[in-house]
Coordinates of C-alpha atoms in Angstrom, one line a residue:
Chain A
X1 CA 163.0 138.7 125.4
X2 CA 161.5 135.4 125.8
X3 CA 157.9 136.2 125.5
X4 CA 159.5 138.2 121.6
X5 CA 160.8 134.9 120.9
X6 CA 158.0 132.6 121.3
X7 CA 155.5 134.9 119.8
X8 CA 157.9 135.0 116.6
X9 CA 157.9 130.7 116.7
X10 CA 154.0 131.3 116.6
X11 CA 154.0 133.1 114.0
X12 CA 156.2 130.9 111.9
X13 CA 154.0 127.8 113.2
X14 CA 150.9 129.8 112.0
X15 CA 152.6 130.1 108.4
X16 CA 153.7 126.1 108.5
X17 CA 150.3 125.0 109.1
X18 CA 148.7 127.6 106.3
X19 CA 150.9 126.1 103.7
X20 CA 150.6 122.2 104.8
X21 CA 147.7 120.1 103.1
X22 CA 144.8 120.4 104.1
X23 CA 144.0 118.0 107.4
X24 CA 143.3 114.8 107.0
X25 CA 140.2 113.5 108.9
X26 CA 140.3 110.6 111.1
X27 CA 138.7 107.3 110.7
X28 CA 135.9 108.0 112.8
X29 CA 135.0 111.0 111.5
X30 CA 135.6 109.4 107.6
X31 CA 132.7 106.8 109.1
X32 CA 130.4 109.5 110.3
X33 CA 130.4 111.0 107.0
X34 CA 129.7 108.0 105.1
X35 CA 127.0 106.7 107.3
X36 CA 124.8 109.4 106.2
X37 CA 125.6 108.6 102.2
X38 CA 123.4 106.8 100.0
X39 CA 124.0 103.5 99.0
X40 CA 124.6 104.0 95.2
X41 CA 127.4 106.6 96.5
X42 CA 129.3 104.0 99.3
X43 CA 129.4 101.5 96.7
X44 CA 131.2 104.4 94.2
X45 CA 133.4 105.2 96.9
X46 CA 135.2 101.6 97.5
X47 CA 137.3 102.9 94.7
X48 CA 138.2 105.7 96.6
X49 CA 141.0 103.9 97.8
X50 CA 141.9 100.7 100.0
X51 CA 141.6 102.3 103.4
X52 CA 137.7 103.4 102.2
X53 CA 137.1 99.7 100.9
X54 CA 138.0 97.8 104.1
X55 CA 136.1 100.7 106.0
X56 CA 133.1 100.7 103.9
X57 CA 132.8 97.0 103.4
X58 CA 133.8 96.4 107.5
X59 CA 130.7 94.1 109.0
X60 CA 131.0 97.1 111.7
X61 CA 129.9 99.7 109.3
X62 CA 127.8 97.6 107.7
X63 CA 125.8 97.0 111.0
X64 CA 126.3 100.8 111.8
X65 CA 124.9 101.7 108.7
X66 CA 121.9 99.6 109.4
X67 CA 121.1 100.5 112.2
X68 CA 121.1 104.3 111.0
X69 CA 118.6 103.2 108.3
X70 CA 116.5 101.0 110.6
X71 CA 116.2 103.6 113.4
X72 CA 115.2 106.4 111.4
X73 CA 112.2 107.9 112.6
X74 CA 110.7 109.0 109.4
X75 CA 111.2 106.1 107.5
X76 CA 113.3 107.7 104.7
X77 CA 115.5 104.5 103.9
X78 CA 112.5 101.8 104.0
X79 CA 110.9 100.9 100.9
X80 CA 107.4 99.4 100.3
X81 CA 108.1 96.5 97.6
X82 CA 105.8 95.1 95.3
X83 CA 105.6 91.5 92.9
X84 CA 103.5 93.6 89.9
X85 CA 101.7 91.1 86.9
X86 CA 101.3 93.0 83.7
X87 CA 97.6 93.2 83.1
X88 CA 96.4 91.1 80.4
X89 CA 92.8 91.0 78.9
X90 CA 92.2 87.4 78.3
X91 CA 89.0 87.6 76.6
X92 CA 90.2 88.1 73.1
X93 CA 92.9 86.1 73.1
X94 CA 93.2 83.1 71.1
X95 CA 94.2 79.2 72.4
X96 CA 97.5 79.4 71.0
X97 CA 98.1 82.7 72.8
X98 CA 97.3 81.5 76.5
X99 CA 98.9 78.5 76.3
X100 CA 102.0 80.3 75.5
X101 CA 101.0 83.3 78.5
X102 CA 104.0 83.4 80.5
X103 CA 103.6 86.3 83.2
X104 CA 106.5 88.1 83.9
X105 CA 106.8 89.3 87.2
X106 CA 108.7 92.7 88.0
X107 CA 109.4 94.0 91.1
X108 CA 108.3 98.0 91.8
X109 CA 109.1 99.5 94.5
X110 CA 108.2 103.4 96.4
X111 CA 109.2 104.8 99.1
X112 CA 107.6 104.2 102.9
X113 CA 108.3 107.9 103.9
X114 CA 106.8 109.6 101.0
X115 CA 103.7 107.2 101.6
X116 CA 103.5 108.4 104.5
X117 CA 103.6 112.2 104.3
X118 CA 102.3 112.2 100.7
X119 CA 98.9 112.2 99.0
X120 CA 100.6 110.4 95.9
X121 CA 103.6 108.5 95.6
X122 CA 105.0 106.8 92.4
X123 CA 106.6 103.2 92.3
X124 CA 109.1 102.0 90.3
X125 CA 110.4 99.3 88.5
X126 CA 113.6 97.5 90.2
X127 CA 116.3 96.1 88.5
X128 CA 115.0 92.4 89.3
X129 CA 118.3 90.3 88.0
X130 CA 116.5 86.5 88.8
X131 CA 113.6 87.6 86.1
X132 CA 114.7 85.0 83.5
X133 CA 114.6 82.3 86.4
X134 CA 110.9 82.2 86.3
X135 CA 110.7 83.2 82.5
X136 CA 110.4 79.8 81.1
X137 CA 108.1 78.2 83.6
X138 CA 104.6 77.2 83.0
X139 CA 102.7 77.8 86.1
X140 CA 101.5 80.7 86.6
X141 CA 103.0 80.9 90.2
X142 CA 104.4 84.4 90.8
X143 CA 107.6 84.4 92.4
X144 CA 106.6 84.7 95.7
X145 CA 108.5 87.0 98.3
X146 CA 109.1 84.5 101.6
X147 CA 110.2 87.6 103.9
X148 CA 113.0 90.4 104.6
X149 CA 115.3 91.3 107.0
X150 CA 118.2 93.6 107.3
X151 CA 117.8 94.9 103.5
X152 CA 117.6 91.4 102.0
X153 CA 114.2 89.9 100.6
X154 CA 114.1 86.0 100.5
X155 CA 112.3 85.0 97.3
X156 CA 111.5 81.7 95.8
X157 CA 110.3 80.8 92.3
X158 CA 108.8 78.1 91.3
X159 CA 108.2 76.5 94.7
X160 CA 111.5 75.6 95.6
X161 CA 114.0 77.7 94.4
X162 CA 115.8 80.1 96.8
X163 CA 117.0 82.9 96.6
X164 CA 118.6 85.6 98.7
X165 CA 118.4 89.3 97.3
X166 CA 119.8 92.6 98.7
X167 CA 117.9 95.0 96.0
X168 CA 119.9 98.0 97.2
X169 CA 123.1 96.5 96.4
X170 CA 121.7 94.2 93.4
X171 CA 123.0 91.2 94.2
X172 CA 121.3 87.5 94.4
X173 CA 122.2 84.8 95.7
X174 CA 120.8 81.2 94.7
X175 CA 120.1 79.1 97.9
X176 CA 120.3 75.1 98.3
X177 CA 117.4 73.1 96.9
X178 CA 115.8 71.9 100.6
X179 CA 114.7 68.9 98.3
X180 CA 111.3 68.7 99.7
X181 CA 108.1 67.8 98.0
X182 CA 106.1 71.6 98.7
X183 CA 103.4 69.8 96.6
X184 CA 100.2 71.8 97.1
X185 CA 100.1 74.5 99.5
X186 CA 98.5 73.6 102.5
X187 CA 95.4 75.3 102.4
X188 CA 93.9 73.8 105.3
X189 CA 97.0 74.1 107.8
X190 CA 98.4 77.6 107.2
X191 CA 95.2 79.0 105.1
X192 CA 97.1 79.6 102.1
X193 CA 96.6 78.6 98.8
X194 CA 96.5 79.3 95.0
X195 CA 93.7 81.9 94.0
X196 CA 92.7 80.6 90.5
X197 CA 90.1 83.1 90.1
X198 CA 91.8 85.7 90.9
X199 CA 95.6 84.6 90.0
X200 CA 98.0 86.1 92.5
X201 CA 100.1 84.6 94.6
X202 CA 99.7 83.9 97.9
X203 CA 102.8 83.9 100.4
X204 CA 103.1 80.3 100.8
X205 CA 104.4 77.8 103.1
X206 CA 107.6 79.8 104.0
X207 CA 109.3 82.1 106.4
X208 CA 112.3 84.3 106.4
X209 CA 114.1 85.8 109.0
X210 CA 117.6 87.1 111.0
X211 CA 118.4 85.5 114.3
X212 CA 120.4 87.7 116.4
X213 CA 121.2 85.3 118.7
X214 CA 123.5 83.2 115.8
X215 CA 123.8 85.9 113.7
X216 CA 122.8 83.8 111.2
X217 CA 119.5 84.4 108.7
X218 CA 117.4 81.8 108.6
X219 CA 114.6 80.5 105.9
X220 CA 111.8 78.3 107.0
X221 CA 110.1 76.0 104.4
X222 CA 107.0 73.3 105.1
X223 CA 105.8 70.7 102.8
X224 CA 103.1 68.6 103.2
X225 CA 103.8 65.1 102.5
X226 CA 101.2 62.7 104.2
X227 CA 97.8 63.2 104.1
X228 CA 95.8 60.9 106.9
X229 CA 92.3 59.5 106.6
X230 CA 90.6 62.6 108.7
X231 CA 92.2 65.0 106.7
X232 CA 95.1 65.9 108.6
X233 CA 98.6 66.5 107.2
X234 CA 101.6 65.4 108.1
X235 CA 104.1 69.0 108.4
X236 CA 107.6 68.7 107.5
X237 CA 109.3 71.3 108.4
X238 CA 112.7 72.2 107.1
X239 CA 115.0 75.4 108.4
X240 CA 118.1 76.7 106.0
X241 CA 120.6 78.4 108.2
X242 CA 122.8 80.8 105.9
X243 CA 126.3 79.9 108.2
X244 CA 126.1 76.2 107.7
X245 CA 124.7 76.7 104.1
X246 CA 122.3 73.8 104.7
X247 CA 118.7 73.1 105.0
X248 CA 117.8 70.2 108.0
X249 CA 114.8 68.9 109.1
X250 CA 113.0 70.2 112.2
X251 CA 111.5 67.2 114.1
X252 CA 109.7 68.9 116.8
X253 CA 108.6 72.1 115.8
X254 CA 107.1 74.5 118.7
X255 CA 104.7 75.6 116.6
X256 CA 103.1 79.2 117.6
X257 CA 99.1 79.0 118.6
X258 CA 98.3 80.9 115.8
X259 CA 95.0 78.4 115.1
X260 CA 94.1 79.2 119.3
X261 CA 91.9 81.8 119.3
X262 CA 92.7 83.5 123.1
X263 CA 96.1 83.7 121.5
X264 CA 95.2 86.7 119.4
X265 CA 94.1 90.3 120.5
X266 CA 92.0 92.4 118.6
X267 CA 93.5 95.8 117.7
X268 CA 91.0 97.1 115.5
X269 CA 88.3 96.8 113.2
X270 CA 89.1 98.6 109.6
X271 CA 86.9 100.7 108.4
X272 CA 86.9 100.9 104.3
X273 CA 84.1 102.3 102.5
X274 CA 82.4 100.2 99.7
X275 CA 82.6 102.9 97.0
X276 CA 86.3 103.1 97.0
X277 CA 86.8 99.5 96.9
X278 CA 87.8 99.0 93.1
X279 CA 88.0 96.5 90.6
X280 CA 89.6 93.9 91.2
X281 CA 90.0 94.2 95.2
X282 CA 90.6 91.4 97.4
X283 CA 91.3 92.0 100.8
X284 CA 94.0 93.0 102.8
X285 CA 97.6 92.0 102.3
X286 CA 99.8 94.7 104.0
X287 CA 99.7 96.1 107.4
X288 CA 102.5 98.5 108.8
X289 CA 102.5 100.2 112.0
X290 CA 104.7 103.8 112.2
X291 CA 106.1 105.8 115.1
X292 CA 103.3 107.9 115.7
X293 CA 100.2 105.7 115.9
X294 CA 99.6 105.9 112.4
X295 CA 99.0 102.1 110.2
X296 CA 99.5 101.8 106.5
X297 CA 97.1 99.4 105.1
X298 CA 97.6 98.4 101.2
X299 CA 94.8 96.4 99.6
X300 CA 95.4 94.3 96.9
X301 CA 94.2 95.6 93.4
X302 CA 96.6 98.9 94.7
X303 CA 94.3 100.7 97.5
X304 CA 96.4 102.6 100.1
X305 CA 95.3 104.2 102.6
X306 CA 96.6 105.6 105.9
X307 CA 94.6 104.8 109.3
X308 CA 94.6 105.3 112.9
X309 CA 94.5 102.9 116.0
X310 CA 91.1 102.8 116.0
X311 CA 91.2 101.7 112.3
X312 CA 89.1 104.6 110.9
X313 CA 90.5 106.0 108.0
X314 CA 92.7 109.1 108.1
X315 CA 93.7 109.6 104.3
X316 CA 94.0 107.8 100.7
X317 CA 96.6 107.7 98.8
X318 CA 97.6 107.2 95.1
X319 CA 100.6 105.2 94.4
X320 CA 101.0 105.6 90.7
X321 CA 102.6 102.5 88.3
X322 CA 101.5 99.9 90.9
X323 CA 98.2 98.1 89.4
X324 CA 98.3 94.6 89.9
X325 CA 100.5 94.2 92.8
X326 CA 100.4 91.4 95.0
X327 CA 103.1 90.0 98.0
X328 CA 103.9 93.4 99.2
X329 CA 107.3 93.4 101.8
X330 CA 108.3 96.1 103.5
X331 CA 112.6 96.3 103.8
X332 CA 115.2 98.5 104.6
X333 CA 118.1 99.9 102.0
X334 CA 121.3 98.9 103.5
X335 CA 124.8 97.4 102.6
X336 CA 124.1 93.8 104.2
X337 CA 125.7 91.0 102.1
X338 CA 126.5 87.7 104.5
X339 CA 127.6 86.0 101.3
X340 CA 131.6 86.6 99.9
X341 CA 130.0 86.4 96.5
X342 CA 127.0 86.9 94.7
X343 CA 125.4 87.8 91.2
X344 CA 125.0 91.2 89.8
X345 CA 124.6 90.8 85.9
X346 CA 121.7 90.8 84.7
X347 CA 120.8 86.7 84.2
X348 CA 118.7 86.8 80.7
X349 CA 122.2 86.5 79.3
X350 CA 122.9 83.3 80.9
X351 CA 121.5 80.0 79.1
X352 CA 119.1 78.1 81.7
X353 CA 119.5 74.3 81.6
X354 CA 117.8 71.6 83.7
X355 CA 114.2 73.4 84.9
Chain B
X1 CA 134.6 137.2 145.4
X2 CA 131.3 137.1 146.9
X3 CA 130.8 133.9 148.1
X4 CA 126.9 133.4 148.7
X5 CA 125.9 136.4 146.1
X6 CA 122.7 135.6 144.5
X7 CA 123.0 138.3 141.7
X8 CA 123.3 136.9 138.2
X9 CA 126.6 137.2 137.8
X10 CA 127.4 134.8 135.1
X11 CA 130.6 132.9 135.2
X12 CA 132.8 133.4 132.7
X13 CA 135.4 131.3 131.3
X14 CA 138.4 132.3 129.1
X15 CA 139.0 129.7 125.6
X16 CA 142.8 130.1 124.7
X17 CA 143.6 129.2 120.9
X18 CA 146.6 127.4 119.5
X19 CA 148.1 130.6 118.7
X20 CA 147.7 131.9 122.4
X21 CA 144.6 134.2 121.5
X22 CA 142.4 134.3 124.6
X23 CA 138.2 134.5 124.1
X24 CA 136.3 135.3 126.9
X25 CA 132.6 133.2 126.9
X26 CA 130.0 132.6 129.6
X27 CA 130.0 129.1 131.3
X28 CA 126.5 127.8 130.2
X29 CA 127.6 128.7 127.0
X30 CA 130.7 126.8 126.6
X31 CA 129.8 123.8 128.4
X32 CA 128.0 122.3 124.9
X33 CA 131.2 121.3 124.9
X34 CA 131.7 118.2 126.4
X35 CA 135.8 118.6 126.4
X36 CA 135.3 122.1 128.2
X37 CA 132.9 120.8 130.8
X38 CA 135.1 118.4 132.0
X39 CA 137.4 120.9 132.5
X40 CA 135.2 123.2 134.3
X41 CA 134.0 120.1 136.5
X42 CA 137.8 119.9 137.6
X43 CA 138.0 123.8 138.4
X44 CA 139.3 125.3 135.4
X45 CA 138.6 128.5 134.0
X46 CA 141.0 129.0 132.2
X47 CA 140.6 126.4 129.2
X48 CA 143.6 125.7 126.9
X49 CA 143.2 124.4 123.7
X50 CA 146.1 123.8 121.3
X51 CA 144.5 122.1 118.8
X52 CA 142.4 125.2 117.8
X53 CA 143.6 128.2 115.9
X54 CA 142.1 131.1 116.6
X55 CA 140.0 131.6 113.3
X56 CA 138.0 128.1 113.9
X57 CA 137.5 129.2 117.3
X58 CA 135.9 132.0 116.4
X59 CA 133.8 130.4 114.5
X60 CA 133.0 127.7 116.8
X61 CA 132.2 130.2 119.6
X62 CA 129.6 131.9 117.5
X63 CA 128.0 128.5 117.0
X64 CA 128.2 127.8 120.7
X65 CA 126.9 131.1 121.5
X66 CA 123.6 130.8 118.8
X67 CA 122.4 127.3 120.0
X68 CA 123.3 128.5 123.4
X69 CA 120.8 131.0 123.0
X70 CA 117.7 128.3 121.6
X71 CA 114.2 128.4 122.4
X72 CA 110.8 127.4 120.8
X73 CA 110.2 130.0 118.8
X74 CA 113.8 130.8 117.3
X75 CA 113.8 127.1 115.9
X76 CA 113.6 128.4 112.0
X77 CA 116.2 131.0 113.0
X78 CA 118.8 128.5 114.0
X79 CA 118.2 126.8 110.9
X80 CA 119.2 129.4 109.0
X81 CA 122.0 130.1 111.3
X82 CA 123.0 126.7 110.9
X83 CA 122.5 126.7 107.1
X84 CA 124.8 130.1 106.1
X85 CA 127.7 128.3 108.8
X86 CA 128.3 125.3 106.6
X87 CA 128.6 127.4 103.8
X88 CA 132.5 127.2 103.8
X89 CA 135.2 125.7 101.5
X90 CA 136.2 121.7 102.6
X91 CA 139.6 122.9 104.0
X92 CA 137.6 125.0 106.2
X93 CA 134.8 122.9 107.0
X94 CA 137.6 119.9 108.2
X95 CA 139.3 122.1 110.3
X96 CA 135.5 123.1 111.5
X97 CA 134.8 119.2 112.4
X98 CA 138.2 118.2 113.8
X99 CA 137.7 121.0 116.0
X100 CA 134.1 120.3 117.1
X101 CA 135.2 116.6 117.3
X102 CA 138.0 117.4 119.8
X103 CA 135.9 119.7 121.6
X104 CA 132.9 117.3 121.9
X105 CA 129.9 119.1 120.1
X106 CA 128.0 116.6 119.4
X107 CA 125.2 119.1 117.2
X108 CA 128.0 120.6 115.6
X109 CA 129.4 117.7 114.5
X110 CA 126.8 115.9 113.2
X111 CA 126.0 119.6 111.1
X112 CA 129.5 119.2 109.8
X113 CA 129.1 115.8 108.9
X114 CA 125.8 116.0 107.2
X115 CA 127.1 119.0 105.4
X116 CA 130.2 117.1 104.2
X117 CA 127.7 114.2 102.9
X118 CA 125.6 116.4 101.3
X119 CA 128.1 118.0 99.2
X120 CA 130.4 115.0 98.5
X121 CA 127.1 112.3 97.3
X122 CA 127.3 113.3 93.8
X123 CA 131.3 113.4 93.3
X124 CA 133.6 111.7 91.5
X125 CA 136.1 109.4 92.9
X126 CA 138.9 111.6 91.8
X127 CA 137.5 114.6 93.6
X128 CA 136.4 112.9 96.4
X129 CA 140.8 112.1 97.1
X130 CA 142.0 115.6 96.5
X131 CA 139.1 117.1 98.8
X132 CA 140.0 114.3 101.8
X133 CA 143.7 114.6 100.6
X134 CA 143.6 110.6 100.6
X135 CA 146.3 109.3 98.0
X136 CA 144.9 106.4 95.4
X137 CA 146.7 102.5 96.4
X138 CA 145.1 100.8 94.2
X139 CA 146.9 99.4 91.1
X140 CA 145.0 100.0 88.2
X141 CA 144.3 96.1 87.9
X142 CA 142.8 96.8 91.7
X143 CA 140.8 99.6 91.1
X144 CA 139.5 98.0 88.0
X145 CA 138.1 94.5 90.0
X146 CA 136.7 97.2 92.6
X147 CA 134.7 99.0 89.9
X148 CA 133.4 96.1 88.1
X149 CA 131.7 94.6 91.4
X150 CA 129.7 97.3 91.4
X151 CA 129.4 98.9 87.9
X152 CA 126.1 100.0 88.0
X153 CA 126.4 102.0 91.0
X154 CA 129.3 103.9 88.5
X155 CA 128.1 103.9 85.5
X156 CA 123.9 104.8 86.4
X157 CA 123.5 108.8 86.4
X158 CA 127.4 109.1 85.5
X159 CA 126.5 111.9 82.9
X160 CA 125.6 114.0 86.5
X161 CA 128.8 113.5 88.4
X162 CA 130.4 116.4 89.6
X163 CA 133.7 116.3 89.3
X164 CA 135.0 119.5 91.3
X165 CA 137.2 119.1 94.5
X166 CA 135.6 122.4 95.9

């Protein structure tokens, strides 16, 4: 009978598919499944085989990825980064010894969640491959953190040096000189400026940032080159745009009001008592504002603490391994690398010439 | 059939596997589905579907019928639920996900999916082909360049790999 038949062609279907291979899953599922991997493990699995290269290094999945890191709620792929000095106790040390003081910065980092939903957090150290850049200088500039966005930190060292880092990835990228003369920073314009006393390093004349309009990232960088009779200086202003690999000068600038008072609001006022103020601290340098009404403000000299929008203070925190930390950035671990190239190894290997 | 009956009759739908197995399950139930609730939105009760065997449908059915049954205070319940299902070999947990993927569960899917990356992170590139049955193109030359572009990522905690297919 028919309905004999077909049954039997079921069963021998059933026994076909039992022996096959295993399914194999399709792309969209394969992306899925990646999205939620860490870093470390995508970048394993590009060996995996040529399919889970293209896939993996796709811009698509790179954005899709991003966005997965960026929109998570509990902040589990950001990372609070730090430029750390070495402490070093000057008082005993002889002439020939500080003249031949050469900090060496390294970068720390710790997590953002686990700042957030801990009572102590550790930080630390980063593979930080342009270190032997800023080895053999003698100012005692720190390399100075311009900015992040989309994973990648702009840095520059020694003034005018730019780089382009993605720290998840490790890889660096040396940017175009913008040959301009960033001869003092401009204390007056912008309010930085060079903290002898103190010796840290202030953010400096510089900006970073992704427009989404050009898909293009973007580093800002102002020098001040005449000074007039009254006091005034003369901006230039110069803008790198990653896609034409080039840094031109901006003539008219629409610079922000941030020096007009009625453009600013006040949020809060911070409350901080005296007694837990330590050695050594000097203000506030890091603000960060989470989902639920919660700010995370980190004082340098390595004070954390957690407020609320009234700015009264919910809860300290300890971040171990970060003493000495100055030009904190906040950024986000992801695959973003606009660059078909870039440095990995570590550069200490590499002879420097013509600093 | 009562027409205007206000008793709580619930409507039931029938879920027919590849192999011709037939499942009966209550509407609100099976409408997580999104692929079933298009179906019932174009008067369908009895719902076909050929790319499921019967065992994953089982399975999938008890899911369906456990979140179809959430509340507030069963939350931690689910999780458990949710935390014995993926407990399963690969070959059955990709049969699990092409089904829910076909079928449209979106929870289900993303369970699948998270379970899959949770189990695969710290795997070796060798296991990581058989379990996805994904054959290896590369030339050795190939595979080589791939490696060293991002050699630390391989070679960093390489003494933990796990180098099982299972």
């Amino acid at each position: 009978m028919e309905s004999e038949a077909s049954h039997q062609q079921l069963k021998r279907n059933k026994l076909i598919n039992n022996s096959q291979l295993s399914p194999t899953l399709p792309l969209e599922l394969v992306t899925e499944i990646l999205s939620r991997l860490p870093i470390k493990t995508l970048l394993k699995f590009k060996c995996v085989s040529k399919s889970w290269l293209a896939l993996i290094s796709s811009p698509e999945f790179v954005k899709f990825h991003l966005s997965l890191n960026t929109n998570n709620k509990e902040y589990t792929h950001h990372k609070f980064l730090m430029n750390c000095r070495p402490s070093y106790n000057f008082k005993d040390c002889s002439y020939k010894v500080l003249m031949n003081y050469h900090p060496t910065y390294n970068f720390k980092d710790c997590s953002l969640s686990s700042l957030y939903n801990e009572s102590s957090t550790e930080a630390k150290e980063l593979d930080y491959p342009m270190k032997s850049y800023s080895m053999h200088r003698r100012v005692p500039y720190g390399d100075s953190i311009v900015g992040s966005a989309n994973g990648l930190i702009c840095l520059v060292i020694g003034k005018t040096k730019f780089f382009l880092w993605n720290p998840s990835i490790r890889k660096y990228q040396q940017l175009p000189d913008p040959k301009t003369s960033v001869r003092c920073f401009p204390r007056r314009a912008y309010g930085f400026g060079y903290d002898e006393f103190h010796d840290y390093t202030p953010r400096g004349p510089y900006g970073f940032g992704y427009d989404e309009f050009h898909d293009d990232y973007k580093v800002v960088c102002f020098s001040n080159d005449v000074l007039h009779d009254d006091g005034s200086c003369e901006l230039e202003v110069k803008i790198y745009s990653l896609k034409s690999d080039s840094w031109r000068r901006v003539d008219d600038c629409p610079c922000p009001e941030y020096g007009v008072k009625e453009s600013w609001t006040k949020m809060f006022i911070l409350k901080y008592p005296e007694h837990r103020l330590g050695k050594g601290t000097q203000g506030l340098i890091c603000l960060h504002m989470a989902n639920e009404g919660e700010f995370l403000v980190a004082f340098l000299g390595s004070n954390f603490m957690i407020c609320n929008s009234k700015g009264d203070s919910l809860r300290y925190l300890e971040v171990i391994n970060s003493e000495r930390f100055s030009n904190p950035e906040i950024y986000v671990e992801s695959l973003v690398w606009p660059f078909s190239t870039g440095r990995t190894e570590d550069a200490t290997k590499k002879v420097l010439k013509g600093w | 059939m009562a027409s205007s009956s206000k008793t709580e009759q619930k409507k039931m739908l029938i879920l027919k596997s590849s192999e011709e197995e037939e499942f009966e399950i209550e509407e609100s139930i099976a409408v997580q589905s999104g692929t079933i609730k298009n179906m019932v939105e174009d008067d369908f009760t009895l719902i076909p579907l050929p790319n499921v065997d019967t065992e994953t449908l089982i399975k999938i059915i008890k899911y369906m019928k456990k979140h179809g049954e959430k509340t507030k205070s069963n939350e931690k319940d689910i999780e458990e639920f949710d935390k014995e299902f993926v407990k399963k070999s690969f070959t059955e947990l990709k049969e699990l996900v092409l089904a829910a993927n076909y079928l449209h569960i979106t929870s289900l899917i993303d369970l699948l999916c998270q379970a899959f990356a949770d189990r695969i992170k710290n795997k070796s590139v060798k296991a990581i082909r058989e379990i996805f049955g994904i054959p290896n193109d590369f030339t050795p030359e190939e595979e080589a360049e791939v490696y060293e572009q991002h050699k630390w990522a391989h070679e960093e905690g390489k003494e933990h790999i796990d180098h099982s297919a299972y």
